[in-house]
Amino acid sequence: MSKPTYKYPDFVTNVDLKSENGKRYWLNLEIDKNKSDGITVILKNPSRADKIISDKTVFNVSNYIYRNREKYSEFKNVGNITILNLMPNYLTDSNGLKEFKETIIDQDNIRTLNEYCGKNKNVIIAWGNHPSGLYYEYEKLKEETKKILTENKNQVFYVDKMTVAGNPKHGQVWGYENELKKVTEL
């Protein structure tokens, strides 16, 4: 059975991205051209979202932020959402990422994380648990990302809860009523 195709929500007025060679480095969604703040969301890896179609996770994350603009002051002036990933490889089933084990730690992606965390003060981490066969690499990427967030003095948030393994709840499974929480220690 094929996965459903997601369109971007109507409130998304512009989509821009950098993708090449089966990887997406960043995805930017304009949600209100009259608002100046940006917010960054760091996920695990891209599924399908590109300039034309969204995917379940990007759809869910953008709706969560848009619908909760009145509830959370961090969202009140958000005009654009930047989606980044620990691993830039396009793959819907993250358990297949182990095929890229030798190149999964992508220096261009690490530079992208640093660049966008430098631009946007508020960052939501939402990468979920590690994909099978990549525990060591995932831990290394998480540590590198936490270092970037610390160096950039970002305000870091997660939604609802951390997993038993200590990872932030994945953006695909956020509920609109789930609470935005501040990370006190990276």
Short mmCIF file of N, CA and C in Angstrom, two decimals:
data_model
loop_
_atom_site.label_atom_id
_atom_site.label_comp_id
_atom_site.label_asym_id
_atom_site.label_seq_id
_atom_site.Cartn_x
_atom_site.Cartn_y
_atom_site.Cartn_z
N MET A 1 0.84 -1.19 0.00
CA MET A 1 0.00 0.00 0.00
C MET A 1 0.88 1.25 0.00
N SER A 2 0.60 2.18 -0.87
CA SER A 2 1.42 3.39 -0.95
C SER A 2 1.05 4.36 0.16
N LYS A 3 2.02 5.14 0.55
CA LYS A 3 1.80 6.14 1.60
C LYS A 3 1.00 7.29 1.02
N PRO A 4 0.17 7.94 1.86
CA PRO A 4 -0.59 9.09 1.35
C PRO A 4 0.34 10.24 0.97
N THR A 5 -0.10 11.03 0.01
CA THR A 5 0.66 12.22 -0.38
C THR A 5 0.13 13.38 0.44
N TYR A 6 1.04 14.09 1.07
CA TYR A 6 0.67 15.26 1.88
C TYR A 6 0.95 16.53 1.11
N LYS A 7 -0.04 17.42 1.10
CA LYS A 7 0.16 18.75 0.55
C LYS A 7 0.60 19.64 1.71
N TYR A 8 1.27 20.73 1.39
CA TYR A 8 1.58 21.69 2.45
C TYR A 8 0.28 22.34 2.91
N PRO A 9 0.16 22.64 4.21
CA PRO A 9 -1.05 23.32 4.69
C PRO A 9 -1.21 24.67 3.99
N ASP A 10 -2.44 25.16 3.93
CA ASP A 10 -2.73 26.43 3.25
C ASP A 10 -1.97 27.61 3.83
N PHE A 11 -1.63 27.56 5.11
CA PHE A 11 -0.92 28.69 5.72
C PHE A 11 0.55 28.78 5.28
N VAL A 12 1.08 27.74 4.65
CA VAL A 12 2.46 27.79 4.13
C VAL A 12 2.42 28.55 2.81
N THR A 13 3.06 29.74 2.78
CA THR A 13 2.99 30.59 1.60
C THR A 13 4.19 30.46 0.67
N ASN A 14 5.29 29.89 1.17
CA ASN A 14 6.47 29.68 0.33
C ASN A 14 7.30 28.54 0.90
N VAL A 15 7.89 27.75 0.00
CA VAL A 15 8.74 26.63 0.40
C VAL A 15 10.07 26.76 -0.33
N ASP A 16 11.15 26.64 0.40
CA ASP A 16 12.48 26.67 -0.20
C ASP A 16 13.31 25.57 0.45
N LEU A 17 14.29 25.05 -0.26
CA LEU A 17 15.10 23.97 0.30
C LEU A 17 16.42 23.85 -0.42
N LYS A 18 17.33 23.13 0.22
CA LYS A 18 18.57 22.74 -0.45
C LYS A 18 18.62 21.22 -0.41
N SER A 19 18.59 20.62 -1.60
CA SER A 19 18.71 19.16 -1.67
C SER A 19 19.57 18.80 -2.87
N GLU A 20 20.33 17.71 -2.71
CA GLU A 20 21.18 17.21 -3.79
C GLU A 20 21.62 15.80 -3.46
N ASN A 21 21.79 14.99 -4.48
CA ASN A 21 22.31 13.63 -4.34
C ASN A 21 21.57 12.81 -3.28
N GLY A 22 20.23 12.88 -3.29
CA GLY A 22 19.45 12.08 -2.35
C GLY A 22 19.47 12.58 -0.91
N LYS A 23 19.90 13.83 -0.73
CA LYS A 23 19.95 14.41 0.61
C LYS A 23 19.23 15.76 0.61
N ARG A 24 18.60 16.07 1.75
CA ARG A 24 18.03 17.41 1.92
C ARG A 24 18.70 18.03 3.14
N TYR A 25 19.34 19.17 2.92
CA TYR A 25 20.07 19.82 3.99
C TYR A 25 19.20 20.75 4.83
N TRP A 26 18.29 21.46 4.20
CA TRP A 26 17.36 22.30 4.93
C TRP A 26 16.09 22.48 4.12
N LEU A 27 15.01 22.76 4.84
CA LEU A 27 13.70 23.02 4.25
C LEU A 27 13.13 24.20 5.01
N ASN A 28 12.76 25.26 4.29
CA ASN A 28 12.23 26.45 4.94
C ASN A 28 10.78 26.67 4.51
N LEU A 29 9.91 26.83 5.48
CA LEU A 29 8.48 27.06 5.22
C LEU A 29 8.11 28.45 5.72
N GLU A 30 7.67 29.30 4.81
CA GLU A 30 7.17 30.62 5.22
C GLU A 30 5.71 30.45 5.62
N ILE A 31 5.38 30.88 6.86
CA ILE A 31 4.00 30.74 7.32
C ILE A 31 3.32 32.09 7.57
N ASP A 32 4.10 33.15 7.64
CA ASP A 32 3.52 34.48 7.82
C ASP A 32 4.56 35.53 7.44
N LYS A 33 4.40 36.13 6.27
CA LYS A 33 5.42 37.08 5.78
C LYS A 33 5.47 38.36 6.61
N ASN A 34 4.48 38.58 7.47
CA ASN A 34 4.47 39.77 8.32
C ASN A 34 5.16 39.56 9.67
N LYS A 35 5.60 38.35 9.92
CA LYS A 35 6.29 38.04 11.18
C LYS A 35 7.76 37.78 10.89
N SER A 36 8.62 38.24 11.79
CA SER A 36 10.06 38.22 11.49
C SER A 36 10.84 37.06 12.09
N ASP A 37 10.30 36.39 13.09
CA ASP A 37 11.07 35.33 13.75
C ASP A 37 11.11 34.05 12.94
N GLY A 38 12.22 33.35 13.08
CA GLY A 38 12.34 32.02 12.54
C GLY A 38 12.46 31.04 13.68
N ILE A 39 12.04 29.81 13.46
CA ILE A 39 12.24 28.75 14.44
C ILE A 39 12.81 27.55 13.69
N THR A 40 13.72 26.85 14.33
CA THR A 40 14.35 25.67 13.72
C THR A 40 13.85 24.43 14.43
N VAL A 41 13.55 23.40 13.65
CA VAL A 41 13.15 22.10 14.19
C VAL A 41 14.14 21.08 13.65
N ILE A 42 14.76 20.32 14.56
CA ILE A 42 15.74 19.31 14.15
C ILE A 42 15.13 17.92 14.30
N LEU A 43 14.97 17.26 13.15
CA LEU A 43 14.38 15.93 13.09
C LEU A 43 15.47 14.88 12.83
N LYS A 44 15.05 13.65 12.57
CA LYS A 44 15.99 12.55 12.34
C LYS A 44 16.57 12.58 10.93
N ASN A 45 15.70 12.41 9.93
CA ASN A 45 16.12 12.44 8.52
C ASN A 45 14.90 12.77 7.67
N PRO A 46 15.11 13.32 6.47
CA PRO A 46 13.97 13.67 5.62
C PRO A 46 13.27 12.43 5.06
N SER A 47 11.96 12.49 4.96
CA SER A 47 11.19 11.41 4.37
C SER A 47 10.94 11.71 2.90
N ARG A 48 9.97 12.61 2.63
CA ARG A 48 9.65 12.90 1.23
C ARG A 48 9.49 14.37 0.91
N ALA A 49 9.36 15.20 1.91
CA ALA A 49 9.03 16.61 1.66
C ALA A 49 10.05 17.28 0.75
N ASP A 50 9.50 17.97 -0.26
CA ASP A 50 10.33 18.74 -1.18
C ASP A 50 9.63 20.07 -1.45
N LYS A 51 9.92 20.71 -2.56
CA LYS A 51 9.33 22.03 -2.85
C LYS A 51 7.82 21.94 -3.12
N ILE A 52 7.37 20.79 -3.63
CA ILE A 52 5.97 20.63 -4.04
C ILE A 52 5.12 19.89 -3.01
N ILE A 53 5.63 18.76 -2.50
CA ILE A 53 4.84 17.96 -1.56
C ILE A 53 5.46 17.95 -0.17
N SER A 54 4.60 17.84 0.82
CA SER A 54 5.04 17.73 2.20
C SER A 54 5.13 16.23 2.54
N ASP A 55 5.34 15.91 3.78
CA ASP A 55 5.22 14.54 4.25
C ASP A 55 4.57 14.60 5.63
N LYS A 56 4.27 13.46 6.20
CA LYS A 56 3.52 13.42 7.46
C LYS A 56 4.22 14.23 8.56
N THR A 57 5.53 14.08 8.69
CA THR A 57 6.25 14.75 9.77
C THR A 57 6.26 16.27 9.59
N VAL A 58 6.63 16.74 8.41
CA VAL A 58 6.69 18.19 8.15
C VAL A 58 5.29 18.80 8.29
N PHE A 59 4.28 18.10 7.79
CA PHE A 59 2.89 18.54 7.91
C PHE A 59 2.52 18.69 9.39
N ASN A 60 2.84 17.68 10.18
CA ASN A 60 2.49 17.67 11.60
C ASN A 60 3.23 18.77 12.37
N VAL A 61 4.53 18.89 12.13
CA VAL A 61 5.35 19.89 12.82
C VAL A 61 4.88 21.31 12.49
N SER A 62 4.65 21.59 11.21
CA SER A 62 4.23 22.95 10.83
C SER A 62 2.85 23.27 11.41
N ASN A 63 1.95 22.31 11.42
CA ASN A 63 0.63 22.52 12.01
C ASN A 63 0.72 22.76 13.51
N TYR A 64 1.58 22.01 14.19
CA TYR A 64 1.75 22.18 15.64
C TYR A 64 2.18 23.62 15.95
N ILE A 65 3.17 24.10 15.24
CA ILE A 65 3.68 25.46 15.49
C ILE A 65 2.61 26.50 15.14
N TYR A 66 1.98 26.35 13.98
CA TYR A 66 0.98 27.31 13.53
C TYR A 66 -0.23 27.36 14.47
N ARG A 67 -0.73 26.19 14.83
CA ARG A 67 -1.93 26.13 15.68
C ARG A 67 -1.67 26.60 17.11
N ASN A 68 -0.43 26.55 17.55
CA ASN A 68 -0.11 26.93 18.92
C ASN A 68 0.54 28.31 19.04
N ARG A 69 0.36 29.15 18.03
CA ARG A 69 0.98 30.49 18.05
C ARG A 69 0.46 31.36 19.19
N GLU A 70 -0.79 31.19 19.56
CA GLU A 70 -1.35 31.99 20.66
C GLU A 70 -0.99 31.39 22.02
N LYS A 71 -0.77 30.10 22.05
CA LYS A 71 -0.51 29.39 23.31
C LYS A 71 0.92 29.61 23.82
N TYR A 72 1.90 29.64 22.91
CA TYR A 72 3.31 29.75 23.32
C TYR A 72 3.93 31.03 22.77
N SER A 73 4.52 31.82 23.66
CA SER A 73 5.13 33.08 23.24
C SER A 73 6.26 32.85 22.23
N GLU A 74 6.93 31.69 22.31
CA GLU A 74 8.03 31.38 21.39
C GLU A 74 7.54 31.26 19.94
N PHE A 75 6.25 31.02 19.75
CA PHE A 75 5.68 30.86 18.40
C PHE A 75 4.98 32.12 17.90
N LYS A 76 4.71 33.06 18.79
CA LYS A 76 3.86 34.22 18.47
C LYS A 76 4.31 35.00 17.24
N ASN A 77 5.62 35.23 17.09
CA ASN A 77 6.12 36.02 15.97
C ASN A 77 6.84 35.20 14.91
N VAL A 78 6.56 33.91 14.86
CA VAL A 78 7.24 33.04 13.89
C VAL A 78 6.66 33.28 12.49
N GLY A 79 7.55 33.66 11.58
CA GLY A 79 7.18 33.84 10.18
C GLY A 79 7.67 32.71 9.30
N ASN A 80 8.72 32.00 9.77
CA ASN A 80 9.19 30.85 8.99
C ASN A 80 9.74 29.76 9.89
N ILE A 81 9.58 28.55 9.40
CA ILE A 81 10.02 27.33 10.09
C ILE A 81 11.11 26.70 9.25
N THR A 82 12.26 26.44 9.85
CA THR A 82 13.33 25.75 9.15
C THR A 82 13.44 24.34 9.70
N ILE A 83 13.33 23.36 8.81
CA ILE A 83 13.44 21.95 9.18
C ILE A 83 14.84 21.47 8.84
N LEU A 84 15.53 20.98 9.86
CA LEU A 84 16.86 20.38 9.69
C LEU A 84 16.79 18.93 10.16
N ASN A 85 17.85 18.18 9.93
CA ASN A 85 17.88 16.77 10.33
C ASN A 85 19.26 16.38 10.84
N LEU A 86 19.31 15.40 11.73
CA LEU A 86 20.60 14.86 12.16
C LEU A 86 21.31 14.22 10.97
N MET A 87 20.52 13.55 10.12
CA MET A 87 21.06 12.88 8.93
C MET A 87 20.29 13.39 7.72
N PRO A 88 20.97 13.86 6.68
CA PRO A 88 20.26 14.49 5.56
C PRO A 88 19.70 13.53 4.51
N ASN A 89 19.92 12.23 4.65
CA ASN A 89 19.52 11.26 3.63
C ASN A 89 18.01 11.12 3.55
N TYR A 90 17.45 11.34 2.34
CA TYR A 90 16.02 11.12 2.09
C TYR A 90 15.72 9.63 2.21
N LEU A 91 14.87 9.24 3.15
CA LEU A 91 14.46 7.84 3.28
C LEU A 91 13.25 7.81 4.19
N THR A 92 12.15 7.24 3.71
CA THR A 92 10.92 7.22 4.51
C THR A 92 11.06 6.28 5.71
N ASP A 93 11.64 5.10 5.52
CA ASP A 93 11.86 4.16 6.62
C ASP A 93 13.28 4.33 7.13
N SER A 94 13.43 4.97 8.28
CA SER A 94 14.77 5.30 8.79
C SER A 94 15.62 4.07 9.10
N ASN A 95 14.99 2.89 9.23
CA ASN A 95 15.79 1.69 9.49
C ASN A 95 16.67 1.33 8.29
N GLY A 96 16.38 1.88 7.12
CA GLY A 96 17.22 1.65 5.94
C GLY A 96 18.46 2.53 5.92
N LEU A 97 18.55 3.47 6.86
CA LEU A 97 19.70 4.40 6.89
C LEU A 97 21.03 3.69 7.14
N LYS A 98 20.98 2.50 7.74
CA LYS A 98 22.23 1.78 8.02
C LYS A 98 23.00 1.47 6.74
N GLU A 99 22.31 1.49 5.59
CA GLU A 99 22.99 1.29 4.30
C GLU A 99 23.99 2.42 4.03
N PHE A 100 23.80 3.56 4.67
CA PHE A 100 24.67 4.73 4.48
C PHE A 100 25.63 4.93 5.66
N LYS A 101 25.81 3.88 6.45
CA LYS A 101 26.59 3.95 7.70
C LYS A 101 27.93 4.67 7.55
N GLU A 102 28.65 4.38 6.47
CA GLU A 102 29.99 4.94 6.29
C GLU A 102 29.98 6.45 6.04
N THR A 103 28.87 6.97 5.51
CA THR A 103 28.82 8.40 5.16
C THR A 103 27.71 9.16 5.90
N ILE A 104 27.11 8.51 6.89
CA ILE A 104 25.95 9.12 7.56
C ILE A 104 26.32 10.38 8.34
N ILE A 105 27.57 10.46 8.81
CA ILE A 105 28.01 11.68 9.49
C ILE A 105 28.52 12.62 8.39
N ASP A 106 27.64 13.53 7.99
CA ASP A 106 27.84 14.38 6.82
C ASP A 106 28.29 15.77 7.27
N GLN A 107 29.51 16.14 6.93
CA GLN A 107 30.06 17.43 7.38
C GLN A 107 29.29 18.63 6.82
N ASP A 108 28.77 18.51 5.60
CA ASP A 108 27.95 19.60 5.05
C ASP A 108 26.70 19.79 5.90
N ASN A 109 26.13 18.68 6.36
CA ASN A 109 24.94 18.77 7.20
C ASN A 109 25.27 19.38 8.56
N ILE A 110 26.41 19.03 9.11
CA ILE A 110 26.82 19.60 10.40
C ILE A 110 27.02 21.11 10.25
N ARG A 111 27.61 21.54 9.14
CA ARG A 111 27.76 22.98 8.88
C ARG A 111 26.40 23.66 8.75
N THR A 112 25.45 22.97 8.09
CA THR A 112 24.10 23.51 7.94
C THR A 112 23.42 23.67 9.30
N LEU A 113 23.56 22.66 10.16
CA LEU A 113 23.00 22.75 11.51
C LEU A 113 23.57 23.97 12.23
N ASN A 114 24.86 24.16 12.14
CA ASN A 114 25.51 25.28 12.81
C ASN A 114 25.03 26.62 12.24
N GLU A 115 24.92 26.69 10.92
CA GLU A 115 24.47 27.93 10.27
C GLU A 115 23.07 28.32 10.72
N TYR A 116 22.12 27.38 10.67
CA TYR A 116 20.74 27.72 10.99
C TYR A 116 20.49 27.87 12.49
N CYS A 117 21.25 27.15 13.31
CA CYS A 117 21.12 27.35 14.76
C CYS A 117 21.71 28.70 15.14
N GLY A 118 22.61 29.23 14.31
CA GLY A 118 23.15 30.57 14.51
C GLY A 118 22.15 31.64 14.12
N LYS A 119 21.26 31.34 13.17
CA LYS A 119 20.27 32.31 12.68
C LYS A 119 19.04 32.39 13.58
N ASN A 120 18.56 31.24 14.03
CA ASN A 120 17.32 31.19 14.81
C ASN A 120 17.62 30.87 16.26
N LYS A 121 17.17 31.72 17.15
CA LYS A 121 17.44 31.53 18.58
C LYS A 121 16.70 30.30 19.13
N ASN A 122 15.44 30.14 18.73
CA ASN A 122 14.62 29.05 19.27
C ASN A 122 14.72 27.81 18.39
N VAL A 123 15.00 26.68 19.04
CA VAL A 123 15.17 25.40 18.34
C VAL A 123 14.36 24.33 19.07
N ILE A 124 13.60 23.56 18.30
CA ILE A 124 12.91 22.40 18.86
C ILE A 124 13.64 21.15 18.39
N ILE A 125 14.05 20.31 19.34
CA ILE A 125 14.67 19.04 18.97
C ILE A 125 13.57 17.97 18.95
N ALA A 126 13.55 17.17 17.89
CA ALA A 126 12.44 16.23 17.70
C ALA A 126 12.88 15.02 16.89
N TRP A 127 14.05 14.48 17.21
CA TRP A 127 14.62 13.43 16.36
C TRP A 127 14.24 12.01 16.73
N GLY A 128 13.60 11.80 17.85
CA GLY A 128 13.18 10.44 18.21
C GLY A 128 14.37 9.51 18.46
N ASN A 129 14.07 8.23 18.56
CA ASN A 129 15.11 7.23 18.86
C ASN A 129 15.96 6.89 17.65
N HIS A 130 17.09 6.26 17.92
CA HIS A 130 18.05 5.94 16.84
C HIS A 130 17.48 4.88 15.89
N PRO A 131 17.85 4.98 14.61
CA PRO A 131 17.45 3.95 13.65
C PRO A 131 18.30 2.69 13.87
N SER A 132 17.76 1.54 13.49
CA SER A 132 18.49 0.30 13.73
C SER A 132 19.83 0.29 13.01
N GLY A 133 20.84 -0.24 13.71
CA GLY A 133 22.17 -0.38 13.13
C GLY A 133 23.02 0.87 13.15
N LEU A 134 22.52 1.95 13.75
CA LEU A 134 23.28 3.21 13.75
C LEU A 134 23.38 3.84 15.14
N TYR A 135 23.41 3.03 16.17
CA TYR A 135 23.42 3.59 17.52
C TYR A 135 24.63 4.51 17.74
N TYR A 136 25.82 4.03 17.45
CA TYR A 136 27.04 4.81 17.68
C TYR A 136 27.02 6.11 16.87
N GLU A 137 26.70 6.00 15.59
CA GLU A 137 26.68 7.17 14.70
C GLU A 137 25.63 8.19 15.17
N TYR A 138 24.47 7.68 15.58
CA TYR A 138 23.39 8.55 16.05
C TYR A 138 23.82 9.30 17.31
N GLU A 139 24.44 8.59 18.24
CA GLU A 139 24.92 9.24 19.47
C GLU A 139 25.94 10.32 19.15
N LYS A 140 26.82 10.03 18.20
CA LYS A 140 27.85 11.00 17.79
C LYS A 140 27.18 12.25 17.17
N LEU A 141 26.19 12.03 16.32
CA LEU A 141 25.47 13.16 15.70
C LEU A 141 24.70 13.97 16.74
N LYS A 142 24.09 13.30 17.70
CA LYS A 142 23.38 14.01 18.76
C LYS A 142 24.35 14.87 19.58
N GLU A 143 25.50 14.31 19.92
CA GLU A 143 26.49 15.05 20.70
C GLU A 143 26.99 16.28 19.93
N GLU A 144 27.25 16.08 18.64
CA GLU A 144 27.71 17.18 17.78
C GLU A 144 26.64 18.29 17.73
N THR A 145 25.39 17.88 17.60
CA THR A 145 24.28 18.83 17.53
C THR A 145 24.10 19.56 18.86
N LYS A 146 24.19 18.85 19.96
CA LYS A 146 24.06 19.48 21.28
C LYS A 146 25.18 20.50 21.49
N LYS A 147 26.37 20.18 21.01
CA LYS A 147 27.50 21.11 21.10
C LYS A 147 27.19 22.39 20.30
N ILE A 148 26.66 22.22 19.10
CA ILE A 148 26.27 23.37 18.26
C ILE A 148 25.23 24.23 18.98
N LEU A 149 24.22 23.59 19.57
CA LEU A 149 23.16 24.32 20.27
C LEU A 149 23.72 25.08 21.47
N THR A 150 24.65 24.47 22.17
CA THR A 150 25.28 25.12 23.32
C THR A 150 26.13 26.31 22.88
N GLU A 151 26.94 26.10 21.84
CA GLU A 151 27.82 27.17 21.35
C GLU A 151 27.03 28.36 20.81
N ASN A 152 25.88 28.08 20.19
CA ASN A 152 25.05 29.15 19.64
C ASN A 152 24.10 29.76 20.68
N LYS A 153 24.15 29.24 21.91
CA LYS A 153 23.30 29.72 23.00
C LYS A 153 21.82 29.70 22.63
N ASN A 154 21.41 28.63 21.95
CA ASN A 154 20.01 28.51 21.55
C ASN A 154 19.11 28.24 22.75
N GLN A 155 17.85 28.69 22.63
CA GLN A 155 16.79 28.28 23.55
C GLN A 155 16.27 26.97 22.95
N VAL A 156 16.43 25.87 23.66
CA VAL A 156 16.11 24.55 23.10
C VAL A 156 14.86 23.99 23.78
N PHE A 157 13.96 23.47 22.94
CA PHE A 157 12.69 22.93 23.40
C PHE A 157 12.48 21.52 22.85
N TYR A 158 11.55 20.82 23.47
CA TYR A 158 11.06 19.55 22.94
C TYR A 158 9.56 19.53 23.18
N VAL A 159 8.87 18.59 22.58
CA VAL A 159 7.42 18.53 22.72
C VAL A 159 7.03 17.28 23.51
N ASP A 160 6.23 17.48 24.54
CA ASP A 160 5.60 16.43 25.34
C ASP A 160 6.54 15.71 26.29
N LYS A 161 7.45 14.89 25.77
CA LYS A 161 8.30 14.09 26.67
C LYS A 161 9.53 13.57 25.94
N MET A 162 10.46 13.11 26.74
CA MET A 162 11.63 12.41 26.22
C MET A 162 11.29 10.92 26.21
N THR A 163 11.91 10.18 25.30
CA THR A 163 11.69 8.74 25.26
C THR A 163 12.44 8.08 26.41
N VAL A 164 12.19 6.81 26.63
CA VAL A 164 12.90 6.06 27.67
C VAL A 164 14.40 6.12 27.42
N ALA A 165 14.80 6.16 26.14
CA ALA A 165 16.22 6.22 25.77
C ALA A 165 16.79 7.64 25.88
N GLY A 166 15.95 8.60 26.30
CA GLY A 166 16.44 9.97 26.50
C GLY A 166 16.43 10.85 25.26
N ASN A 167 15.69 10.45 24.24
CA ASN A 167 15.59 11.25 23.02
C ASN A 167 14.28 12.03 23.00
N PRO A 168 14.27 13.20 22.33
CA PRO A 168 13.02 13.97 22.25
C PRO A 168 12.00 13.25 21.37
N LYS A 169 10.74 13.38 21.74
CA LYS A 169 9.64 12.77 20.97
C LYS A 169 9.73 13.22 19.52
N HIS A 170 9.57 12.27 18.59
CA HIS A 170 9.67 12.57 17.16
C HIS A 170 8.50 13.46 16.72
N GLY A 171 8.81 14.43 15.86
CA GLY A 171 7.81 15.38 15.37
C GLY A 171 6.62 14.75 14.68
N GLN A 172 6.81 13.57 14.12
CA GLN A 172 5.71 12.90 13.41
C GLN A 172 4.57 12.53 14.36
N VAL A 173 4.88 12.32 15.63
CA VAL A 173 3.86 11.85 16.57
C VAL A 173 3.46 12.90 17.62
N TRP A 174 3.80 14.17 17.36
CA TRP A 174 3.32 15.22 18.25
C TRP A 174 1.81 15.34 18.12
N GLY A 175 1.15 15.59 19.25
CA GLY A 175 -0.26 15.95 19.23
C GLY A 175 -0.36 17.46 19.43
N TYR A 176 -1.36 18.09 18.86
CA TYR A 176 -1.48 19.56 18.95
C TYR A 176 -1.60 20.02 20.39
N GLU A 177 -2.15 19.16 21.25
CA GLU A 177 -2.31 19.53 22.65
C GLU A 177 -1.06 19.21 23.48
N ASN A 178 -0.08 18.52 22.89
CA ASN A 178 1.16 18.21 23.62
C ASN A 178 1.86 19.50 24.02
N GLU A 179 2.46 19.48 25.21
CA GLU A 179 3.09 20.68 25.74
C GLU A 179 4.49 20.90 25.18
N LEU A 180 4.79 22.16 24.86
CA LEU A 180 6.14 22.57 24.49
C LEU A 180 6.93 22.75 25.78
N LYS A 181 8.08 22.08 25.88
CA LYS A 181 8.88 22.14 27.11
C LYS A 181 10.29 22.60 26.81
N LYS A 182 10.86 23.34 27.74
CA LYS A 182 12.22 23.85 27.58
C LYS A 182 13.21 22.80 28.07
N VAL A 183 14.28 22.61 27.30
CA VAL A 183 15.36 21.72 27.72
C VAL A 183 16.19 22.48 28.74
N THR A 184 16.38 21.89 29.90
CA THR A 184 17.15 22.58 30.94
C THR A 184 18.63 22.22 30.87
N GLU A 185 18.93 21.03 30.34
CA GLU A 185 20.33 20.62 30.23
C GLU A 185 20.50 19.75 29.00
N LEU A 186 21.47 20.14 28.15
CA LEU A 186 21.73 19.36 26.94
C LEU A 186 22.72 18.25 27.21
#
